[in-house]
Amino acid sequence: MHFSITSLVLALIAFLILYFLLNKYAFGPLFSVMEKRRELVQQQINEASQTREQAVAYVEEQKQALQEARKEAYEIIEQSRQTSTKQTEQLLEQAKAEATRIKEEAVRDIQNEKNKAVEALRSELGAASVKIASKLLEKEVSSDAAQEELVDQYLKEVGGRS
């Protein structure tokens, strides 16, 4: 193989011309397309990262909102329990007070009826005593046995009415 400087210089000039033409018309647009593609991929990676961060933040917000909702629900349930307990206690107190009042009224009514019955019995007994005395005075009884029989008869009459 024979090596000549002229062919080397011509090959070098041809290579430089080819490189210059490729650089101007092929490499520029090719590198431009590759750079745009790299930027697009980088942008998509950044957007995916941001979306992932937003999703994580959203999940955390939802967890916190859920915890707050559970806490509020627990507080509402606890307040309801306390309110129902208070209402139950109030109703029991009212029922006890009403029962005590009714019992006291019943005792008073019974006492009043008893007093009325005693008064009625006393007035009847007084009237009966007066009648017995008047009958005794009307009759002159000579023996004690006759007086006892008269009293027993009158008491049977009075006992039969009441």
PDB file of N, CA, C and O in Angstrom, residues 45-102:
ATOM      1  N   ILE A  45     -40.254  14.053  33.820  1.00  0.00           N
ATOM      2  CA  ILE A  45     -39.757  13.532  35.105  1.00  0.00           C
ATOM      3  C   ILE A  45     -40.091  14.514  36.229  1.00  0.00           C
ATOM      4  O   ILE A  45     -40.550  14.116  37.305  1.00  0.00           O
ATOM      5  N   ASN A  46     -39.856  15.817  35.961  1.00  0.00           N
ATOM      6  CA  ASN A  46     -40.165  16.839  36.976  1.00  0.00           C
ATOM      7  C   ASN A  46     -41.666  16.870  37.286  1.00  0.00           C
ATOM      8  O   ASN A  46     -42.075  16.973  38.445  1.00  0.00           O
ATOM      9  N   GLU A  47     -42.494  16.799  36.233  1.00  0.00           N
ATOM     10  CA  GLU A  47     -43.943  16.808  36.440  1.00  0.00           C
ATOM     11  C   GLU A  47     -44.389  15.568  37.219  1.00  0.00           C
ATOM     12  O   GLU A  47     -45.244  15.659  38.099  1.00  0.00           O
ATOM     13  N   ALA A  48     -43.815  14.430  36.899  1.00  0.00           N
ATOM     14  CA  ALA A  48     -44.155  13.205  37.629  1.00  0.00           C
ATOM     15  C   ALA A  48     -43.750  13.327  39.088  1.00  0.00           C
ATOM     16  O   ALA A  48     -44.488  12.904  39.984  1.00  0.00           O
ATOM     17  N   SER A  49     -42.596  13.913  39.327  1.00  0.00           N
ATOM     18  CA  SER A  49     -42.138  14.103  40.704  1.00  0.00           C
ATOM     19  C   SER A  49     -43.077  15.050  41.452  1.00  0.00           C
ATOM     20  O   SER A  49     -43.453  14.790  42.601  1.00  0.00           O
ATOM     21  N   GLN A  50     -43.454  16.163  40.783  1.00  0.00           N
ATOM     22  CA  GLN A  50     -44.379  17.105  41.417  1.00  0.00           C
ATOM     23  C   GLN A  50     -45.741  16.452  41.676  1.00  0.00           C
ATOM     24  O   GLN A  50     -46.340  16.637  42.736  1.00  0.00           O
ATOM     25  N   THR A  51     -46.204  15.678  40.698  1.00  0.00           N
ATOM     26  CA  THR A  51     -47.487  14.993  40.864  1.00  0.00           C
ATOM     27  C   THR A  51     -47.426  14.016  42.021  1.00  0.00           C
ATOM     28  O   THR A  51     -48.364  13.911  42.823  1.00  0.00           O
ATOM     29  N   ARG A  52     -46.328  13.315  42.124  1.00  0.00           N
ATOM     30  CA  ARG A  52     -46.143  12.367  43.229  1.00  0.00           C
ATOM     31  C   ARG A  52     -46.136  13.104  44.560  1.00  0.00           C
ATOM     32  O   ARG A  52     -46.783  12.679  45.529  1.00  0.00           O
ATOM     33  N   GLU A  53     -45.421  14.225  44.631  1.00  0.00           N
ATOM     34  CA  GLU A  53     -45.379  15.017  45.865  1.00  0.00           C
ATOM     35  C   GLU A  53     -46.760  15.545  46.217  1.00  0.00           C
ATOM     36  O   GLU A  53     -47.159  15.545  47.384  1.00  0.00           O
ATOM     37  N   GLN A  54     -47.495  16.005  45.191  1.00  0.00           N
ATOM     38  CA  GLN A  54     -48.844  16.500  45.430  1.00  0.00           C
ATOM     39  C   GLN A  54     -49.749  15.366  45.930  1.00  0.00           C
ATOM     40  O   GLN A  54     -50.579  15.565  46.824  1.00  0.00           O
ATOM     41  N   ALA A  55     -49.586  14.188  45.337  1.00  0.00           N
ATOM     42  CA  ALA A  55     -50.394  13.037  45.766  1.00  0.00           C
ATOM     43  C   ALA A  55     -50.091  12.675  47.212  1.00  0.00           C
ATOM     44  O   ALA A  55     -51.001  12.392  47.997  1.00  0.00           O
ATOM     45  N   VAL A  56     -48.802  12.688  47.564  1.00  0.00           N
ATOM     46  CA  VAL A  56     -48.426  12.381  48.949  1.00  0.00           C
ATOM     47  C   VAL A  56     -49.011  13.434  49.893  1.00  0.00           C
ATOM     48  O   VAL A  56     -49.562  13.109  50.950  1.00  0.00           O
ATOM     49  N   ALA A  57     -48.905  14.716  49.500  1.00  0.00           N
ATOM     50  CA  ALA A  57     -49.454  15.789  50.335  1.00  0.00           C
ATOM     51  C   ALA A  57     -50.975  15.646  50.454  1.00  0.00           C
ATOM     52  O   ALA A  57     -51.549  15.828  51.538  1.00  0.00           O
ATOM     53  N   TYR A  58     -51.632  15.305  49.353  1.00  0.00           N
ATOM     54  CA  TYR A  58     -53.084  15.128  49.369  1.00  0.00           C
ATOM     55  C   TYR A  58     -53.479  13.965  50.275  1.00  0.00           C
ATOM     56  O   TYR A  58     -54.444  14.063  51.033  1.00  0.00           O
ATOM     57  N   VAL A  59     -52.743  12.884  50.203  1.00  0.00           N
ATOM     58  CA  VAL A  59     -53.021  11.728  51.065  1.00  0.00           C
ATOM     59  C   VAL A  59     -52.856  12.122  52.531  1.00  0.00           C
ATOM     60  O   VAL A  59     -53.671  11.759  53.385  1.00  0.00           O
ATOM     61  N   GLU A  60     -51.817  12.883  52.839  1.00  0.00           N
ATOM     62  CA  GLU A  60     -51.611  13.345  54.220  1.00  0.00           C
ATOM     63  C   GLU A  60     -52.766  14.238  54.668  1.00  0.00           C
ATOM     64  O   GLU A  60     -53.251  14.121  55.793  1.00  0.00           O
ATOM     65  N   GLU A  61     -53.200  15.145  53.775  1.00  0.00           N
ATOM     66  CA  GLU A  61     -54.320  16.021  54.108  1.00  0.00           C
ATOM     67  C   GLU A  61     -55.579  15.196  54.376  1.00  0.00           C
ATOM     68  O   GLU A  61     -56.333  15.475  55.310  1.00  0.00           O
ATOM     69  N   GLN A  62     -55.793  14.179  53.545  1.00  0.00           N
ATOM     70  CA  GLN A  62     -56.970  13.332  53.711  1.00  0.00           C
ATOM     71  C   GLN A  62     -56.898  12.545  55.022  1.00  0.00           C
ATOM     72  O   GLN A  62     -57.908  12.379  55.703  1.00  0.00           O
ATOM     73  N   LYS A  63     -55.695  12.090  55.366  1.00  0.00           N
ATOM     74  CA  LYS A  63     -55.533  11.379  56.635  1.00  0.00           C
ATOM     75  C   LYS A  63     -55.863  12.300  57.806  1.00  0.00           C
ATOM     76  O   LYS A  63     -56.549  11.907  58.753  1.00  0.00           O
ATOM     77  N   GLN A  64     -55.347  13.531  57.741  1.00  0.00           N
ATOM     78  CA  GLN A  64     -55.610  14.482  58.815  1.00  0.00           C
ATOM     79  C   GLN A  64     -57.096  14.822  58.884  1.00  0.00           C
ATOM     80  O   GLN A  64     -57.677  14.909  59.976  1.00  0.00           O
ATOM     81  N   ALA A  65     -57.714  15.025  57.705  1.00  0.00           N
ATOM     82  CA  ALA A  65     -59.149  15.331  57.685  1.00  0.00           C
ATOM     83  C   ALA A  65     -59.947  14.169  58.264  1.00  0.00           C
ATOM     84  O   ALA A  65     -60.909  14.369  59.017  1.00  0.00           O
ATOM     85  N   LEU A  66     -59.554  12.949  57.943  1.00  0.00           N
ATOM     86  CA  LEU A  66     -60.236  11.773  58.471  1.00  0.00           C
ATOM     87  C   LEU A  66     -60.069  11.673  59.986  1.00  0.00           C
ATOM     88  O   LEU A  66     -61.022  11.381  60.713  1.00  0.00           O
ATOM     89  N   GLN A  67     -58.852  11.956  60.468  1.00  0.00           N
ATOM     90  CA  GLN A  67     -58.626  11.927  61.916  1.00  0.00           C
ATOM     91  C   GLN A  67     -59.468  12.988  62.617  1.00  0.00           C
ATOM     92  O   GLN A  67     -60.050  12.746  63.667  1.00  0.00           O
ATOM     93  N   GLU A  68     -59.529  14.187  62.015  1.00  0.00           N
ATOM     94  CA  GLU A  68     -60.338  15.249  62.612  1.00  0.00           C
ATOM     95  C   GLU A  68     -61.813  14.871  62.611  1.00  0.00           C
ATOM     96  O   GLU A  68     -62.526  15.119  63.587  1.00  0.00           O
ATOM     97  N   ALA A  69     -62.270  14.262  61.515  1.00  0.00           N
ATOM     98  CA  ALA A  69     -63.674  13.843  61.446  1.00  0.00           C
ATOM     99  C   ALA A  69     -63.968  12.780  62.496  1.00  0.00           C
ATOM    100  O   ALA A  69     -65.020  12.815  63.153  1.00  0.00           O
ATOM    101  N   ARG A  70     -63.055  11.844  62.676  1.00  0.00           N
ATOM    102  CA  ARG A  70     -63.246  10.824  63.714  1.00  0.00           C
ATOM    103  C   ARG A  70     -63.280  11.454  65.097  1.00  0.00           C
ATOM    104  O   ARG A  70     -64.086  11.077  65.947  1.00  0.00           O
ATOM    105  N   LYS A  71     -62.377  12.416  65.309  1.00  0.00           N
ATOM    106  CA  LYS A  71     -62.325  13.090  66.609  1.00  0.00           C
ATOM    107  C   LYS A  71     -63.630  13.842  66.860  1.00  0.00           C
ATOM    108  O   LYS A  71     -64.198  13.765  67.956  1.00  0.00           O
ATOM    109  N   GLU A  72     -64.114  14.559  65.851  1.00  0.00           N
ATOM    110  CA  GLU A  72     -65.369  15.298  65.998  1.00  0.00           C
ATOM    111  C   GLU A  72     -66.532  14.340  66.244  1.00  0.00           C
ATOM    112  O   GLU A  72     -67.403  14.608  67.071  1.00  0.00           O
ATOM    113  N   ALA A  73     -66.545  13.231  65.522  1.00  0.00           N
ATOM    114  CA  ALA A  73     -67.612  12.245  65.710  1.00  0.00           C
ATOM    115  C   ALA A  73     -67.568  11.684  67.133  1.00  0.00           C
ATOM    116  O   ALA A  73     -68.613  11.528  67.782  1.00  0.00           O
ATOM    117  N   TYR A  74     -66.370  11.399  67.634  1.00  0.00           N
ATOM    118  CA  TYR A  74     -66.236  10.895  68.998  1.00  0.00           C
ATOM    119  C   TYR A  74     -66.735  11.937  70.001  1.00  0.00           C
ATOM    120  O   TYR A  74     -67.423  11.601  70.966  1.00  0.00           O
ATOM    121  N   GLU A  75     -66.377  13.210  69.761  1.00  0.00           N
ATOM    122  CA  GLU A  75     -66.825  14.270  70.666  1.00  0.00           C
ATOM    123  C   GLU A  75     -68.346  14.401  70.647  1.00  0.00           C
ATOM    124  O   GLU A  75     -68.979  14.576  71.692  1.00  0.00           O
ATOM    125  N   ILE A  76     -68.927  14.295  69.454  1.00  0.00           N
ATOM    126  CA  ILE A  76     -70.386  14.391  69.343  1.00  0.00           C
ATOM    127  C   ILE A  76     -71.040  13.227  70.078  1.00  0.00           C
ATOM    128  O   ILE A  76     -72.027  13.412  70.813  1.00  0.00           O
ATOM    129  N   ILE A  77     -70.496  12.038  69.904  1.00  0.00           N
ATOM    130  CA  ILE A  77     -71.050  10.864  70.595  1.00  0.00           C
ATOM    131  C   ILE A  77     -70.927  11.037  72.104  1.00  0.00           C
ATOM    132  O   ILE A  77     -71.851  10.740  72.864  1.00  0.00           O
ATOM    133  N   GLU A  78     -69.780  11.542  72.546  1.00  0.00           N
ATOM    134  CA  GLU A  78     -69.564  11.726  73.984  1.00  0.00           C
ATOM    135  C   GLU A  78     -70.526  12.774  74.538  1.00  0.00           C
ATOM    136  O   GLU A  78     -71.094  12.603  75.623  1.00  0.00           O
ATOM    137  N   GLN A  79     -70.725  13.864  73.784  1.00  0.00           N
ATOM    138  CA  GLN A  79     -71.678  14.880  74.223  1.00  0.00           C
ATOM    139  C   GLN A  79     -73.089  14.303  74.285  1.00  0.00           C
ATOM    140  O   GLN A  79     -73.849  14.604  75.204  1.00  0.00           O
ATOM    141  N   SER A  80     -73.428  13.477  73.305  1.00  0.00           N
ATOM    142  CA  SER A  80     -74.756  12.854  73.297  1.00  0.00           C
ATOM    143  C   SER A  80     -74.929  11.951  74.511  1.00  0.00           C
ATOM    144  O   SER A  80     -75.992  11.933  75.139  1.00  0.00           O
ATOM    145  N   ARG A  81     -73.889  11.207  74.831  1.00  0.00           N
ATOM    146  CA  ARG A  81     -73.960  10.342  76.013  1.00  0.00           C
ATOM    147  C   ARG A  81     -74.168  11.168  77.276  1.00  0.00           C
ATOM    148  O   ARG A  81     -74.993  10.830  78.133  1.00  0.00           O
ATOM    149  N   GLN A  82     -73.391  12.240  77.403  1.00  0.00           N
ATOM    150  CA  GLN A  82     -73.515  13.080  78.591  1.00  0.00           C
ATOM    151  C   GLN A  82     -74.900  13.703  78.668  1.00  0.00           C
ATOM    152  O   GLN A  82     -75.515  13.742  79.742  1.00  0.00           O
ATOM    153  N   THR A  83     -75.393  14.174  77.539  1.00  0.00           N
ATOM    154  CA  THR A  83     -76.712  14.795  77.510  1.00  0.00           C
ATOM    155  C   THR A  83     -77.790  13.786  77.875  1.00  0.00           C
ATOM    156  O   THR A  83     -78.686  14.084  78.666  1.00  0.00           O
ATOM    157  N   SER A  84     -77.686  12.586  77.305  1.00  0.00           N
ATOM    158  CA  SER A  84     -78.703  11.569  77.622  1.00  0.00           C
ATOM    159  C   SER A  84     -78.616  11.161  79.086  1.00  0.00           C
ATOM    160  O   SER A  84     -79.643  10.919  79.723  1.00  0.00           O
ATOM    161  N   THR A  85     -77.395  11.093  79.630  1.00  0.00           N
ATOM    162  CA  THR A  85     -77.246  10.762  81.047  1.00  0.00           C
ATOM    163  C   THR A  85     -77.885  11.844  81.912  1.00  0.00           C
ATOM    164  O   THR A  85     -78.618  11.537  82.863  1.00  0.00           O
ATOM    165  N   LYS A  86     -77.625  13.105  81.567  1.00  0.00           N
ATOM    166  CA  LYS A  86     -78.222  14.210  82.330  1.00  0.00           C
ATOM    167  C   LYS A  86     -79.740  14.174  82.234  1.00  0.00           C
ATOM    168  O   LYS A  86     -80.437  14.363  83.240  1.00  0.00           O
ATOM    169  N   GLN A  87     -80.251  13.940  81.024  1.00  0.00           N
ATOM    170  CA  GLN A  87     -81.700  13.904  80.850  1.00  0.00           C
ATOM    171  C   GLN A  87     -82.304  12.739  81.624  1.00  0.00           C
ATOM    172  O   GLN A  87     -83.370  12.870  82.228  1.00  0.00           O
ATOM    173  N   THR A  88     -81.621  11.606  81.615  1.00  0.00           N
ATOM    174  CA  THR A  88     -82.108  10.453  82.362  1.00  0.00           C
ATOM    175  C   THR A  88     -82.155  10.766  83.844  1.00  0.00           C
ATOM    176  O   THR A  88     -83.140  10.459  84.531  1.00  0.00           O
ATOM    177  N   GLU A  89     -81.085  11.374  84.344  1.00  0.00           N
ATOM    178  CA  GLU A  89     -81.044  11.739  85.763  1.00  0.00           C
ATOM    179  C   GLU A  89     -82.153  12.729  86.098  1.00  0.00           C
ATOM    180  O   GLU A  89     -82.816  12.606  87.145  1.00  0.00           O
ATOM    181  N   GLN A  90     -82.365  13.721  85.213  1.00  0.00           N
ATOM    182  CA  GLN A  90     -83.420  14.697  85.459  1.00  0.00           C
ATOM    183  C   GLN A  90     -84.792  14.029  85.474  1.00  0.00           C
ATOM    184  O   GLN A  90     -85.622  14.327  86.335  1.00  0.00           O
ATOM    185  N   LEU A  91     -85.011  13.128  84.514  1.00  0.00           N
ATOM    186  CA  LEU A  91     -86.303  12.438  84.476  1.00  0.00           C
ATOM    187  C   LEU A  91     -86.512  11.581  85.713  1.00  0.00           C
ATOM    188  O   LEU A  91     -87.624  11.535  86.272  1.00  0.00           O
ATOM    189  N   LEU A  92     -85.442  10.915  86.162  1.00  0.00           N
ATOM    190  CA  LEU A  92     -85.554  10.117  87.382  1.00  0.00           C
ATOM    191  C   LEU A  92     -85.863  10.996  88.586  1.00  0.00           C
ATOM    192  O   LEU A  92     -86.695  10.640  89.432  1.00  0.00           O
ATOM    193  N   GLU A  93     -85.172  12.129  88.673  1.00  0.00           N
ATOM    194  CA  GLU A  93     -85.424  13.059  89.786  1.00  0.00           C
ATOM    195  C   GLU A  93     -86.871  13.544  89.747  1.00  0.00           C
ATOM    196  O   GLU A  93     -87.536  13.606  90.782  1.00  0.00           O
ATOM    197  N   GLN A  94     -87.345  13.908  88.544  1.00  0.00           N
ATOM    198  CA  GLN A  94     -88.720  14.383  88.429  1.00  0.00           C
ATOM    199  C   GLN A  94     -89.702  13.282  88.813  1.00  0.00           C
ATOM    200  O   GLN A  94     -90.695  13.536  89.499  1.00  0.00           O
ATOM    201  N   ALA A  95     -89.425  12.055  88.354  1.00  0.00           N
ATOM    202  CA  ALA A  95     -90.314  10.934  88.674  1.00  0.00           C
ATOM    203  C   ALA A  95     -90.334  10.679  90.178  1.00  0.00           C
ATOM    204  O   ALA A  95     -91.394  10.432  90.767  1.00  0.00           O
ATOM    205  N   LYS A  96     -89.148  10.717  90.815  1.00  0.00           N
ATOM    206  CA  LYS A  96     -89.088  10.519  92.264  1.00  0.00           C
ATOM    207  C   LYS A  96     -89.850  11.619  92.996  1.00  0.00           C
ATOM    208  O   LYS A  96     -90.592  11.347  93.950  1.00  0.00           O
ATOM    209  N   ALA A  97     -89.649  12.857  92.552  1.00  0.00           N
ATOM    210  CA  ALA A  97     -90.339  13.976  93.198  1.00  0.00           C
ATOM    211  C   ALA A  97     -91.854  13.840  93.032  1.00  0.00           C
ATOM    212  O   ALA A  97     -92.621  14.058  93.985  1.00  0.00           O
ATOM    213  N   GLU A  98     -92.279  13.440  91.830  1.00  0.00           N
ATOM    214  CA  GLU A  98     -93.713  13.265  91.578  1.00  0.00           C
ATOM    215  C   GLU A  98     -94.270  12.129  92.428  1.00  0.00           C
ATOM    216  O   GLU A  98     -95.356  12.242  93.013  1.00  0.00           O
ATOM    217  N   ALA A  99     -93.523  11.028  92.514  1.00  0.00           N
ATOM    218  CA  ALA A  99     -93.977   9.898  93.338  1.00  0.00           C
ATOM    219  C   ALA A  99     -94.066  10.311  94.800  1.00  0.00           C
ATOM    220  O   ALA A  99     -95.036   9.950  95.495  1.00  0.00           O
ATOM    221  N   THR A 100     -93.086  11.063  95.286  1.00  0.00           N
ATOM    222  CA  THR A 100     -93.105  11.522  96.681  1.00  0.00           C
ATOM    223  C   THR A 100     -94.294  12.446  96.913  1.00  0.00           C
ATOM    224  O   THR A 100     -94.992  12.322  97.929  1.00  0.00           O
ATOM    225  N   ARG A 101     -94.541  13.332  95.959  1.00  0.00           N
ATOM    226  CA  ARG A 101     -95.657  14.264  96.087  1.00  0.00           C
ATOM    227  C   ARG A 101     -96.986  13.502  96.117  1.00  0.00           C
ATOM    228  O   ARG A 101     -97.851  13.760  96.965  1.00  0.00           O
ATOM    229  N   ILE A 102     -97.134  12.538  95.201  1.00  0.00           N
ATOM    230  CA  ILE A 102     -98.379  11.756  95.159  1.00  0.00           C
ATOM    231  C   ILE A 102     -98.548  10.961  96.439  1.00  0.00           C
ATOM    232  O   ILE A 102     -99.651  10.884  97.005  1.00  0.00           O
TER     233      ILE A 102
END
